[in-house]
PDB file of C-alpha atoms in Angstrom:
ATOM      1  CA  UNK A 190      -5.542   3.704 -11.761  1.00  0.00           C
ATOM      2  CA  UNK A 191      -7.732   1.685  -9.377  1.00  0.00           C
ATOM      3  CA  UNK A 192      -5.751  -0.139  -6.522  1.00  0.00           C
ATOM      4  CA  UNK A 193      -7.377  -3.083  -4.586  1.00  0.00           C
ATOM      5  CA  UNK A 194      -6.283  -5.040  -1.592  1.00  0.00           C
ATOM      6  CA  UNK A 195      -7.041  -8.428  -1.664  1.00  0.00           C
ATOM      7  CA  UNK A 196      -6.446 -11.931   0.660  1.00  0.00           C
ATOM      8  CA  UNK A 197      -4.740 -14.702  -0.874  1.00  0.00           C
ATOM      9  CA  UNK A 198      -7.983 -16.234  -1.430  1.00  0.00           C
ATOM     10  CA  UNK A 199      -9.255 -13.262  -3.479  1.00  0.00           C
ATOM     11  CA  UNK A 200     -11.647 -11.707  -0.987  1.00  0.00           C
ATOM     12  CA  UNK A 201     -11.378  -7.857  -1.436  1.00  0.00           C
ATOM     13  CA  UNK A 202     -10.570  -5.718   1.666  1.00  0.00           C
ATOM     14  CA  UNK A 203     -10.147  -2.220   0.194  1.00  0.00           C
ATOM     15  CA  UNK A 204      -9.866  -0.242  -2.798  1.00  0.00           C
ATOM     16  CA  UNK A 205      -8.694   3.077  -3.842  1.00  0.00           C
ATOM     17  CA  UNK A 206      -8.194   5.170  -7.033  1.00  0.00           C
ATOM     18  CA  UNK A 207      -5.030   7.166  -7.683  1.00  0.00           C
ATOM     19  CA  UNK A 208      -4.323   9.890 -10.377  1.00  0.00           C
ATOM     20  CA  UNK A 209      -1.119  10.013 -12.118  1.00  0.00           C
ATOM     21  CA  UNK A 210       0.268  12.719 -14.261  1.00  0.00           C
ATOM     22  CA  UNK A 211       1.936  10.466 -16.577  1.00  0.00           C
ATOM     23  CA  UNK A 212       1.021   7.312 -18.901  1.00  0.00           C
ATOM     24  CA  UNK A 213       3.933   5.061 -17.269  1.00  0.00           C
ATOM     25  CA  UNK A 214       5.008   4.703 -13.641  1.00  0.00           C
ATOM     26  CA  UNK A 215       7.194   2.212 -11.705  1.00  0.00           C
ATOM     27  CA  UNK A 216       6.025  -0.078  -9.123  1.00  0.00           C
ATOM     28  CA  UNK A 217       8.077   2.249  -6.716  1.00  0.00           C
ATOM     29  CA  UNK A 218       5.989   5.231  -7.735  1.00  0.00           C
ATOM     30  CA  UNK A 219       2.763   3.430  -7.287  1.00  0.00           C
ATOM     31  CA  UNK A 220       3.665   2.229  -3.821  1.00  0.00           C
ATOM     32  CA  UNK A 221       4.627   5.799  -3.031  1.00  0.00           C
ATOM     33  CA  UNK A 222       1.436   7.237  -4.196  1.00  0.00           C
ATOM     34  CA  UNK A 223      -0.627   4.672  -2.251  1.00  0.00           C
ATOM     35  CA  UNK A 224       1.175   5.167   0.689  1.00  0.00           C
ATOM     36  CA  UNK A 225       1.250   8.861   0.469  1.00  0.00           C
ATOM     37  CA  UNK A 226      -2.732   9.051  -0.103  1.00  0.00           C
ATOM     38  CA  UNK A 227      -3.652   6.541   2.594  1.00  0.00           C
ATOM     39  CA  UNK A 228      -1.525   7.968   5.219  1.00  0.00           C
ATOM     40  CA  UNK A 229      -2.696  11.598   4.200  1.00  0.00           C
ATOM     41  CA  UNK A 230      -6.201  10.256   4.535  1.00  0.00           C
ATOM     42  CA  UNK A 231      -5.652   8.892   8.043  1.00  0.00           C
ATOM     43  CA  UNK A 232      -3.900  11.742   9.254  1.00  0.00           C
ATOM     44  CA  UNK A 233      -6.920  13.934   8.205  1.00  0.00           C
ATOM     45  CA  UNK A 234      -9.722  11.812   9.373  1.00  0.00           C
ATOM     46  CA  UNK A 235      -8.503  10.074  12.228  1.00  0.00           C
ATOM     47  CA  UNK A 236     -10.486   6.833  11.941  1.00  0.00           C
ATOM     48  CA  UNK A 237     -10.384   4.350  14.708  1.00  0.00           C
ATOM     49  CA  UNK A 238      -8.077   2.084  12.281  1.00  0.00           C
ATOM     50  CA  UNK A 239      -5.155   2.588  10.073  1.00  0.00           C
ATOM     51  CA  UNK A 240      -6.106   0.269   6.976  1.00  0.00           C
ATOM     52  CA  UNK A 241      -2.576   0.930   5.117  1.00  0.00           C
ATOM     53  CA  UNK A 242      -0.438  -1.404   3.195  1.00  0.00           C
ATOM     54  CA  UNK A 243       1.994  -2.166   6.081  1.00  0.00           C
ATOM     55  CA  UNK A 244       1.904  -2.021   9.543  1.00  0.00           C
ATOM     56  CA  UNK A 245       3.208   1.138  11.167  1.00  0.00           C
ATOM     57  CA  UNK A 246       5.864   0.246  13.694  1.00  0.00           C
ATOM     58  CA  UNK A 247       3.954   2.039  16.730  1.00  0.00           C
ATOM     59  CA  UNK A 248       0.921   0.189  15.977  1.00  0.00           C
ATOM     60  CA  UNK A 249      -0.884  -3.039  17.061  1.00  0.00           C
ATOM     61  CA  UNK A 250      -2.454  -5.292  14.820  1.00  0.00           C
ATOM     62  CA  UNK A 251      -6.552  -5.306  15.290  1.00  0.00           C
ATOM     63  CA  UNK A 252      -9.366  -6.969  13.006  1.00  0.00           C
ATOM     64  CA  UNK A 253      -9.703  -5.250   9.813  1.00  0.00           C
ATOM     65  CA  UNK A 254      -6.373  -2.726  10.353  1.00  0.00           C
ATOM     66  CA  UNK A 255      -3.958  -1.199  12.827  1.00  0.00           C
ATOM     67  CA  UNK A 256      -4.687   0.670  16.104  1.00  0.00           C
ATOM     68  CA  UNK A 257      -2.411   3.488  16.984  1.00  0.00           C
ATOM     69  CA  UNK A 258      -2.242   5.687  20.156  1.00  0.00           C
ATOM     70  CA  UNK A 259      -5.085   8.282  20.276  1.00  0.00           C
ATOM     71  CA  UNK A 260      -3.941  11.225  18.368  1.00  0.00           C
ATOM     72  CA  UNK A 261      -1.010   9.766  16.734  1.00  0.00           C
ATOM     73  CA  UNK A 262      -0.115  10.931  13.498  1.00  0.00           C
ATOM     74  CA  UNK A 263       1.620   8.621  10.808  1.00  0.00           C
ATOM     75  CA  UNK A 264       4.871   9.786   8.729  1.00  0.00           C
ATOM     76  CA  UNK A 265       4.167   8.669   5.282  1.00  0.00           C
ATOM     77  CA  UNK A 266       8.103   8.462   4.259  1.00  0.00           C
ATOM     78  CA  UNK A 267       8.541   5.860   7.197  1.00  0.00           C
ATOM     79  CA  UNK A 268       5.332   3.906   5.868  1.00  0.00           C
ATOM     80  CA  UNK A 269       6.744   4.091   2.308  1.00  0.00           C
ATOM     81  CA  UNK A 270      10.109   2.696   3.393  1.00  0.00           C
ATOM     82  CA  UNK A 271       8.246  -0.063   5.197  1.00  0.00           C
ATOM     83  CA  UNK A 272       6.248  -0.839   2.121  1.00  0.00           C
ATOM     84  CA  UNK A 273       9.456  -1.022  -0.154  1.00  0.00           C
ATOM     85  CA  UNK A 274      10.884  -3.382   2.464  1.00  0.00           C
ATOM     86  CA  UNK A 275       7.947  -5.544   2.541  1.00  0.00           C
ATOM     87  CA  UNK A 276       7.796  -5.825  -1.204  1.00  0.00           C
ATOM     88  CA  UNK A 277      11.244  -6.611  -1.658  1.00  0.00           C
ATOM     89  CA  UNK A 278      11.239  -9.199   1.056  1.00  0.00           C
ATOM     90  CA  UNK A 279       8.032 -10.811  -0.659  1.00  0.00           C
ATOM     91  CA  UNK A 280       5.461  -9.929   2.147  1.00  0.00           C
ATOM     92  CA  UNK A 281       3.632  -7.729  -0.529  1.00  0.00           C
ATOM     93  CA  UNK A 282       2.795  -9.011  -3.830  1.00  0.00           C
ATOM     94  CA  UNK A 283       1.448  -6.737  -6.635  1.00  0.00           C
ATOM     95  CA  UNK A 284      -0.537  -7.986  -9.577  1.00  0.00           C
ATOM     96  CA  UNK A 285      -0.921  -5.529 -12.454  1.00  0.00           C
ATOM     97  CA  UNK A 286      -3.408  -6.780 -15.118  1.00  0.00           C
ATOM     98  CA  UNK A 287      -3.062 -10.106 -13.575  1.00  0.00           C
ATOM     99  CA  UNK A 288       0.521 -10.164 -14.204  1.00  0.00           C
ATOM    100  CA  UNK A 289       3.020 -10.272 -10.888  1.00  0.00           C
ATOM    101  CA  UNK A 290       5.431  -7.283 -10.659  1.00  0.00           C
ATOM    102  CA  UNK A 291       8.942  -8.475  -9.727  1.00  0.00           C
ATOM    103  CA  UNK A 292      10.898  -5.309  -9.387  1.00  0.00           C
ATOM    104  CA  UNK A 293      10.527  -1.806  -7.921  1.00  0.00           C
ATOM    105  CA  UNK A 294      11.546  -0.590 -11.106  1.00  0.00           C
ATOM    106  CA  UNK A 295       9.313  -2.464 -13.511  1.00  0.00           C
ATOM    107  CA  UNK A 296       7.207  -0.019 -15.477  1.00  0.00           C
ATOM    108  CA  UNK A 297       3.550  -0.133 -15.285  1.00  0.00           C
ATOM    109  CA  UNK A 298       1.212   1.608 -17.956  1.00  0.00           C
ATOM    110  CA  UNK A 299      -1.638   3.707 -16.436  1.00  0.00           C
ATOM    111  CA  UNK A 300      -5.200   3.501 -17.807  1.00  0.00           C
ATOM    112  CA  UNK A 301      -8.713   3.901 -16.530  1.00  0.00           C
ATOM    113  CA  UNK A 302      -9.115   0.159 -17.091  1.00  0.00           C
ATOM    114  CA  UNK A 303      -5.857  -0.777 -15.367  1.00  0.00           C
ATOM    115  CA  UNK A 304      -6.260  -2.419 -11.896  1.00  0.00           C
ATOM    116  CA  UNK A 305      -3.327  -3.025  -9.395  1.00  0.00           C
ATOM    117  CA  UNK A 306      -4.004  -5.673  -6.652  1.00  0.00           C
ATOM    118  CA  UNK A 307      -1.997  -5.792  -3.578  1.00  0.00           C
ATOM    119  CA  UNK A 308      -1.864  -9.146  -1.807  1.00  0.00           C
ATOM    120  CA  UNK A 309      -0.389  -8.979   1.863  1.00  0.00           C
ATOM    121  CA  UNK A 310       1.273 -12.319   2.718  1.00  0.00           C
ATOM    122  CA  UNK A 311       1.587 -13.188   6.518  1.00  0.00           C
ATOM    123  CA  UNK A 312       4.202 -15.762   7.557  1.00  0.00           C
ATOM    124  CA  UNK A 313       3.063 -18.820   9.078  1.00  0.00           C
ATOM    125  CA  UNK A 314       3.291 -19.454  12.888  1.00  0.00           C
ATOM    126  CA  UNK A 315       6.434 -21.476  13.649  1.00  0.00           C
ATOM    127  CA  UNK A 316       7.440 -21.238   9.924  1.00  0.00           C
TER     128      UNK A 316
END
C-alpha cells in the first residue's frame, strides 16, 4: 500500500510503502503501521527532523517536520495514540482511492495499486 502525505492544496510532502499480511485492514491498522514504521525509521536513522504524521509532544515545529532534542527517541505507542486522537478530532483526513475514510474501524482493501493519502489540517490563527 502506498501512503502519501499531501497539503490541502494537493502538494505532496512525503511517501512510503507499507506491506500488510492480509488483503483487508482497518483505518486504525493503517495508522498503526504507518506510525510504527516512521518512528522506527526515525529512531534508527536519527535524521535532523522527524517527518511523522503528528507532532511529538516533546518536539518543536520546524519547516518540513518536527525537531526533537538531540539523542531523543520517540515512543511509537504515544505517537499512535496522538495520531488516533488527531484523526478522531478531524485534524487528519485520510483518503483511500479518492474516498474519505470516516471511521477508525472502516475497512480498506489493500492492493498494489491502492493509495492512501493523509492530509494534515491546521487550525486557523484566531479560529
